[in-house]
Amino acid sequence: MVPVMNGYANGHGANYADISPFSKRFSDIPSAIEIPVSGGDADEAVELELEELPDDPTELCTLLENENAAKNLWMTSSLAYAKQDKIDVAIDILGRGLQLLSRSGPKDKIGLLSLQCWLYLWKSREAPRVTPDGVMVSEARTKDYYLQAATGALNEASRVNPSFPPLYLARGVLSLLRASLQPPSKSNVPGSVEQSERIETLRQALKCFDDASRVSAGRNMMAALGKARTLFSLGRYPDALDCYQDVLSKMPDLTDPDPRIGIGCCLWQLSHVEEAKEAWERALEISPDSKIANILVGLCYIREGNKFDLNDPEFITRYKKAITVYTQKAFKLDKEFPLTCATFGGYFLPRQAWSMVESLARKAIELTDVNAIASDGWYLLARKEHYQDEPEWSKVVEYYSRADNARGGGDKGFLPAKFGAAQAQVRNRDIDGAKFRLEKIIQHTNSLEAKVLLGFAYAQDVFNNQITGLKEDKSQELKKAISYLDTVRISWKDSKKHIEPDMNLLITLARLYEIEQPEKSLSCLLQVQSMTMENLAEEFQYADVEDEETRLEKSKAHLPPQLLNNIGCFQYQMEKFSEAASNFQIGLNACMNVEEGTADSDQLVTTISYNLARSYEASGLFDEAKIIYEGLLKRHNDYTDAQARLAYVDLKQNPQGDGPKTMNGLFDAEFRNMEVRALHAWYLSRAKKRTMNVAEDQEQRHHKQTLMQFDKHDQYALTGMGNIHLTVAREMRRESEHDKEKRRATYIRSVEFFQKALQLDPKNAYAAQGIGIALAEDRKDFNEAVQVFSKVRDTVKDSSVLINLGHIYGELKQYQRSIENYELALSKDRANDPQIIACVGRIWLLKGKQEKSISAMKTSLDYSRRALSLAPEQVHFIFNVGFVQFQLASLIYSLPETQRSLVEVEAAAQGLDDAVTSFDEIASSPQPPYPRHDLEQRANMGRNTIRKQLERAIQSQREYEEANATKLLEARKKREAELARREEARLKAAEEAQEKKRKLQEERQRLLDKSRELAEKRYEEERRKEEAEWTENTDGERVKRKARRKALAGKRKKARGDEDTDGEIGSGGSGSEAEPRRRKKREEGDAPRKKRKLARKPEKTSGKYKSSERVVDSDDSDADAMPARAEADSDLSDLPDSPEMDEDTVMADRDRDEEDEDAVVAPRKKTARWISDDEDEEEEAGESAPAPAAAVNEDEDE
């Protein structure tokens, strides 16, 4: 509705093309008045020039008083001063007049009171909104002061005559101006009606304007404009638009005020920006010196320019046009116009013309009666103060708050002002207040800027807690920071928003993800790396290098080394050691771009070199790592971390030679260093002699010394003490109750150490793992232990966690999951650990016994032999192999013949012999792992009982396989024959399907060819028919041929003659001879025969299409076209049923028939002649020739 109505209501119609700008304001004020002289002649009067009035009206007022001038002369004189913009003088004149007329009747005063009220309203619009600086409040003439004066004048006039028509309009304007000083409501529940003092005042204004329009019978256009303005202030923009358009349609020449301005404002609020611009441009076309239209069109161009980048030529063009062409002109027309001042203030703000911004913003605030413009003024003052080098933050927050409150504040308000206030609070270190304000913003808007600032605020809380070392729980702040910042990062992917990614945000996210989700942290840093490489200078892009990997390495050398180092650290943490080493190496190359000799350069080189050595060390490149460590120690001989790693590398390379010497030498030199003490404790745990007495344990003494003399809260020492007690408890005797109680107490002591470590660091995964081991071994609480180990596995990337999970799942008889965890442990760094391999063999043994699976037993035997091959001197591994062979023999003997084979039984017998030999050797060893008597007894059982059982099993298995060999062969042959038959049937079915598909394709192609041929015939038929029916007249235009009347009559005679049995009328008879007979029949009163039309009978033939031709009495060319039509229809009957062609083809025939009928019958104004039913039957019989003339109904003329 809006665009259509707007085209007319905006004055773009043809009737409004010649509108010229002309203001009717003060147009009825004459250039001079005559004041009658009292006491003189009737014609004697004093002439007063109203265009050249004195500044002091005292003489004029004295004259009017002395001559007892009528009230109209007082009003005219006052209006003359008002016309010259001397409102105060005009008000003084009215005051003198009211004093003079106080002695007369009240009717003489009401006009002056009404005018005085309007002048006060005029002054209110020009008065300042707030008390100017340096002026006392009691002496200030603000808007509110003049509104109160107008209210007094209006009340006095209402007491004289409350129904005086001009008072309705005055009340409406007074309420409208009073509402402009009242703040909008701060909040409104969605779906509820807004209730506030301002809304009630506007509703009162709306009622007054309706009353003014009613008493004027709708002719008061000012009342209509006031109503539109009130509806606009209420937010009822469609209703306001209708009112403005109604005024414009009734008074298209009205330009002061111009309803086109209101139309544009309504369209702007309704998001019809282009239509709003057209309305304002039309207003500017009519009134080029309209300050309101100029500034509004300028704002449109500013809005269009904001869609482009600041450096885009389109932005520069539009912004320059907005400022120089429109805004500057509006400012020249009225330097006090608030909207222009606010717009120009925004222009001078980035140019740091602070005095100009201050002046313009104050004008916008003080002179406007629109809350939004006042809000813009306060916002300019806030930004001006915010930009200062040392701003007064309290004043900044105050200005932002006023800007927000001017637009409603609370849930509504001005979003940029809210955000600015939050920024000021952050700078003023009022972080909690800023977060509260930003949370309120996000609740009601989807402001990405607010989410960024709030995310940074919460992130800073987390970082401060990490730096200070406080143990406060900042998990909620961490979640909020990640949530807000990640939401902003995801919004970058939306191409419609045109948001540029922010590196600072990504780096902050990487720091937040560092502990909990390092993979996401690495992703953020890689994105920063990609963005940084895109911003590199062209000379550092190395586009001429063909090899992509080489090009990237050369380009990365110009990235910040800190970024490359952080990326490498995360890759190292994810065990991507080669990629980490590559980034560390490139980072070292990038350090060349840092100024050499500086502290930053040396720190970077030292740190990245150490990290590179750690990557080489993790990759097994100990020699390369050793070279780097030695180089670091040459530069910094007191670098303890490098010394510790070098000692570790020596210990790895020479565990029996120089390694222990280097480790002991490091400890002697740096025994006070806690990291060195932890490394030495690790060395002792692997080099010490095992003992069941905790007090004699060398590692325990070391940890005890650390806790008592150096740091009683050392977590490594506490965890080590727990592990020592755990190991001792596991090996303790448990025969008697006393032994069990002592063992339980040792477990409890180990748990106490672990709990102490967890109190110091709740995320100490190694201490948590120790508690899980104690739960499994002491309390047998395997379910709880599984939960503990599962959580630890997410944190500790160590094979020990996987081994423990394998143990627990084995106890829970979840053998497959146990095997998976063992295999993962082997794939990490324990591939040749015989203990883990033996554990895997044990689980396969248990699984084989549970499932009675020979294959599982064989897998267990393979793992046991593999463990033995890695540690052949270990007697218990020899026992494991023999024990599995023993169990395999027992299992095979117990299985039925159908589930085993002769080869397996013989192999089991051989394995049993090997197991017996192994048991004998173990029993004869000096220190057997199990009691010698038990080993000998098991060997004797295998040598006697089980061996005999296997011999019987071999004999029975051989007999079974020989007896069933023939059956098995026949069954195998039948199976092979069946498979061959199925394969042959499958191939045959595939060939038949292929042949069917080929035939179907050929049939489709044939139908397509036939359809194409039919279409070509039909097109040719229609072309010939069209040529026969249409011709060109003398002007060259195509027209239809007219039917030949005489030929048509002759045919009718012929038809009637053929139907006559006595042969009186022949084929050569004339029409005039047949006419008497027809007239005679009518005169004799014969009842007319009933007319019949063709009714299709059900089709009896297999073909679906039948000829639908009619006899058309046209020229000879039509008759020639009929056989071709019949031939085409006969071709249709041969086609198969096709829903695509059926209905369309028949309907096309019917359409052509109807056209023929109109062409022939319409000139005669008679019913169409149809083919008789007999002709239908003939067509069904197969006749395709045109119907003879005798088939025409003889009663058609009737």
Coordinates of C-alpha atoms in Angstrom, one line a residue, residues 575-810:
E575 CA 52.5 -35.5 20.1
K576 CA 53.0 -34.0 16.7
F577 CA 56.7 -33.8 17.3
S578 CA 57.9 -33.4 13.7
E579 CA 55.5 -30.5 13.0
A580 CA 56.4 -28.9 16.3
A581 CA 60.2 -29.1 15.5
S582 CA 59.5 -27.5 12.1
N583 CA 57.7 -24.5 13.7
F584 CA 60.4 -24.1 16.3
Q585 CA 63.1 -24.1 13.6
I586 CA 61.2 -21.5 11.6
G587 CA 60.7 -19.5 14.8
L588 CA 64.4 -19.5 15.3
N589 CA 64.8 -18.2 11.7
A590 CA 62.2 -15.5 12.5
C591 CA 64.2 -14.4 15.5
M592 CA 66.7 -13.0 13.0
N593 CA 64.2 -10.2 12.2
V594 CA 64.2 -9.2 15.9
E595 CA 66.8 -6.6 16.7
E596 CA 69.9 -8.5 17.9
G597 CA 71.5 -7.8 21.2
T598 CA 68.2 -7.0 22.9
A599 CA 66.8 -8.8 25.9
D600 CA 63.8 -9.9 23.9
S601 CA 65.9 -11.4 21.1
D602 CA 68.0 -13.5 23.5
Q603 CA 65.0 -14.7 25.5
L604 CA 63.2 -15.8 22.3
V605 CA 66.2 -17.6 20.9
T606 CA 66.9 -19.4 24.2
T607 CA 63.3 -20.4 24.8
I608 CA 62.6 -21.6 21.2
S609 CA 66.0 -23.5 21.1
Y610 CA 65.1 -25.3 24.3
N611 CA 61.7 -26.2 22.9
L612 CA 63.3 -27.5 19.7
A613 CA 65.6 -29.7 21.7
R614 CA 62.6 -31.1 23.6
S615 CA 60.9 -31.9 20.2
Y616 CA 64.0 -33.7 19.0
E617 CA 64.2 -35.6 22.3
A618 CA 60.6 -36.7 22.1
S619 CA 61.2 -37.9 18.5
G620 CA 64.1 -40.0 19.6
L621 CA 66.7 -37.7 18.0
F622 CA 68.9 -37.6 21.1
D623 CA 72.1 -36.6 19.4
E624 CA 70.4 -33.5 17.8
A625 CA 68.8 -32.6 21.1
K626 CA 72.1 -33.0 22.9
I627 CA 73.9 -30.6 20.5
I628 CA 71.2 -27.9 21.2
Y629 CA 71.4 -28.4 25.0
E630 CA 75.1 -28.1 24.9
G631 CA 74.9 -24.9 22.8
L632 CA 72.4 -23.4 25.3
L633 CA 74.8 -24.2 28.2
K634 CA 77.6 -22.4 26.4
R635 CA 75.5 -19.3 26.2
H636 CA 74.0 -19.7 29.7
N637 CA 76.0 -22.0 31.9
D638 CA 73.5 -21.6 34.7
Y639 CA 70.5 -22.8 32.6
T640 CA 69.4 -25.6 35.0
D641 CA 66.6 -26.9 32.8
A642 CA 69.0 -27.5 30.0
Q643 CA 71.4 -29.3 32.4
A644 CA 68.5 -31.5 33.6
R645 CA 67.5 -32.5 30.1
L646 CA 71.1 -33.1 29.1
A647 CA 71.4 -35.5 32.1
Y648 CA 68.3 -37.3 31.1
V649 CA 69.5 -37.7 27.5
D650 CA 72.8 -39.1 28.8
L651 CA 70.9 -41.5 31.0
K652 CA 68.8 -42.7 28.1
Q653 CA 71.8 -43.2 25.9
N654 CA 74.1 -44.7 28.6
P655 CA 72.0 -46.2 31.3
Q656 CA 74.9 -48.2 32.7
G657 CA 77.8 -45.8 31.9
D658 CA 78.1 -42.0 31.9
G659 CA 74.3 -41.5 32.4
P660 CA 74.2 -42.2 36.1
K661 CA 77.4 -40.2 36.7
T662 CA 75.9 -37.2 34.9
M663 CA 72.7 -37.5 36.9
N664 CA 74.4 -37.7 40.2
G665 CA 76.7 -34.8 39.3
L666 CA 73.7 -32.7 38.4
F667 CA 72.1 -33.5 41.7
D668 CA 75.2 -32.7 43.7
A669 CA 75.5 -29.3 42.0
E670 CA 71.7 -28.4 42.1
F671 CA 70.3 -30.4 45.0
R672 CA 68.2 -27.3 46.1
N673 CA 66.5 -27.0 42.7
M674 CA 63.1 -28.7 43.0
E675 CA 63.0 -29.8 39.4
V676 CA 66.4 -31.4 39.7
R677 CA 65.2 -33.2 42.9
A678 CA 62.2 -34.5 41.0
L679 CA 64.3 -35.8 38.2
H680 CA 66.7 -37.5 40.6
A681 CA 63.7 -39.1 42.3
W682 CA 62.6 -40.5 39.0
Y683 CA 66.1 -41.8 38.4
L684 CA 66.1 -43.5 41.8
S685 CA 62.7 -45.1 41.2
R686 CA 64.2 -47.0 38.3
A687 CA 67.7 -47.7 39.6
K688 CA 67.0 -48.6 43.2
K689 CA 66.8 -52.1 44.7
R690 CA 63.4 -53.3 45.5
T691 CA 62.6 -53.8 49.2
M692 CA 59.5 -54.5 51.2
N693 CA 60.6 -52.2 54.0
V694 CA 59.4 -48.6 53.2
A695 CA 62.0 -47.1 55.6
E696 CA 64.8 -48.7 53.7
D697 CA 63.6 -47.5 50.3
Q698 CA 66.1 -45.1 48.8
E699 CA 63.5 -43.2 46.8
Q700 CA 61.4 -42.9 49.9
R701 CA 64.3 -41.3 51.8
H702 CA 64.8 -38.8 49.0
H703 CA 61.1 -37.8 49.0
K704 CA 61.1 -37.5 52.8
Q705 CA 64.1 -35.3 52.7
T706 CA 62.4 -33.1 50.1
L707 CA 59.2 -32.7 52.1
M708 CA 60.9 -32.1 55.5
Q709 CA 63.8 -29.8 54.5
F710 CA 62.8 -28.1 51.2
D711 CA 59.1 -27.9 50.5
K712 CA 56.4 -29.8 52.5
H713 CA 53.9 -29.0 49.7
D714 CA 56.0 -30.4 46.8
Q715 CA 53.4 -32.3 44.8
Y716 CA 55.9 -34.6 43.0
A717 CA 57.3 -35.8 46.3
L718 CA 53.8 -36.4 47.7
T719 CA 52.8 -38.3 44.7
G720 CA 56.0 -40.3 44.7
M721 CA 55.5 -41.2 48.4
G722 CA 52.0 -42.4 47.6
N723 CA 53.3 -44.6 44.7
I724 CA 56.0 -46.1 47.0
H725 CA 53.4 -47.2 49.6
L726 CA 51.1 -48.4 46.8
T727 CA 53.9 -50.7 45.4
V728 CA 54.8 -52.0 48.8
A729 CA 51.2 -52.7 49.7
R730 CA 50.7 -54.7 46.5
E731 CA 53.6 -57.0 47.3
M732 CA 52.8 -57.5 51.0
R733 CA 51.8 -60.9 52.3
R734 CA 48.1 -61.6 53.0
E735 CA 47.9 -65.0 54.6
S736 CA 46.8 -64.0 58.0
E737 CA 44.4 -61.3 59.3
H738 CA 47.3 -59.4 60.7
D739 CA 49.0 -59.4 57.3
K740 CA 45.8 -58.2 55.6
E741 CA 45.3 -55.4 58.2
K742 CA 48.9 -54.3 57.7
R743 CA 48.4 -54.3 54.0
R744 CA 45.2 -52.3 54.2
A745 CA 46.9 -49.7 56.4
T746 CA 49.7 -49.3 53.8
Y747 CA 47.0 -48.7 51.1
I748 CA 45.4 -46.1 53.4
R749 CA 48.7 -44.4 53.9
S750 CA 49.3 -44.2 50.1
V751 CA 45.8 -42.7 49.6
E752 CA 46.6 -40.0 52.3
F753 CA 49.6 -38.8 50.3
F754 CA 47.5 -38.8 47.1
Q755 CA 44.7 -36.8 48.7
K756 CA 47.2 -34.3 50.1
A757 CA 48.5 -33.7 46.5
L758 CA 45.0 -33.3 45.2
Q759 CA 44.3 -30.7 47.8
L760 CA 47.2 -28.7 46.5
D761 CA 46.2 -29.2 42.9
P762 CA 42.7 -30.7 42.2
K763 CA 43.8 -31.4 38.6
N764 CA 46.8 -33.6 39.6
A765 CA 45.9 -36.6 37.4
Y766 CA 48.8 -38.7 38.7
A767 CA 47.5 -38.5 42.3
A768 CA 44.0 -39.3 41.1
Q769 CA 45.4 -42.3 39.3
G770 CA 47.0 -43.5 42.5
I771 CA 43.7 -43.3 44.3
G772 CA 42.1 -45.3 41.5
I773 CA 44.7 -48.1 41.8
A774 CA 44.1 -48.2 45.6
L775 CA 40.4 -48.6 45.0
A776 CA 40.9 -51.4 42.6
E777 CA 43.5 -53.3 44.6
D778 CA 42.4 -52.8 48.1
R779 CA 38.6 -52.4 48.0
K780 CA 38.0 -54.2 44.7
D781 CA 35.8 -51.3 43.6
F782 CA 36.5 -51.7 39.9
N783 CA 33.5 -49.6 38.7
E784 CA 34.7 -46.5 40.7
A785 CA 38.2 -47.1 39.5
V786 CA 37.1 -47.2 35.9
Q787 CA 35.5 -43.8 36.3
V788 CA 38.7 -42.4 37.8
F789 CA 41.0 -43.8 35.2
S790 CA 38.7 -42.6 32.4
K791 CA 38.9 -39.1 33.6
V792 CA 42.6 -39.3 34.1
R793 CA 43.0 -40.6 30.5
D794 CA 41.6 -37.3 29.1
T795 CA 44.4 -35.4 30.9
V796 CA 47.4 -37.6 31.1
K797 CA 48.8 -38.7 27.8
D798 CA 50.7 -41.6 29.3
S799 CA 50.6 -45.3 28.7
S800 CA 50.4 -46.1 32.4
V801 CA 46.8 -44.9 32.4
L802 CA 45.9 -47.2 29.5
I803 CA 47.7 -50.1 31.3
N804 CA 45.6 -49.5 34.4
L805 CA 42.4 -49.4 32.4
G806 CA 43.4 -52.7 30.8
H807 CA 43.9 -54.2 34.3
I808 CA 40.5 -53.0 35.5
Y809 CA 38.6 -54.1 32.4
G810 CA 40.2 -57.5 32.7

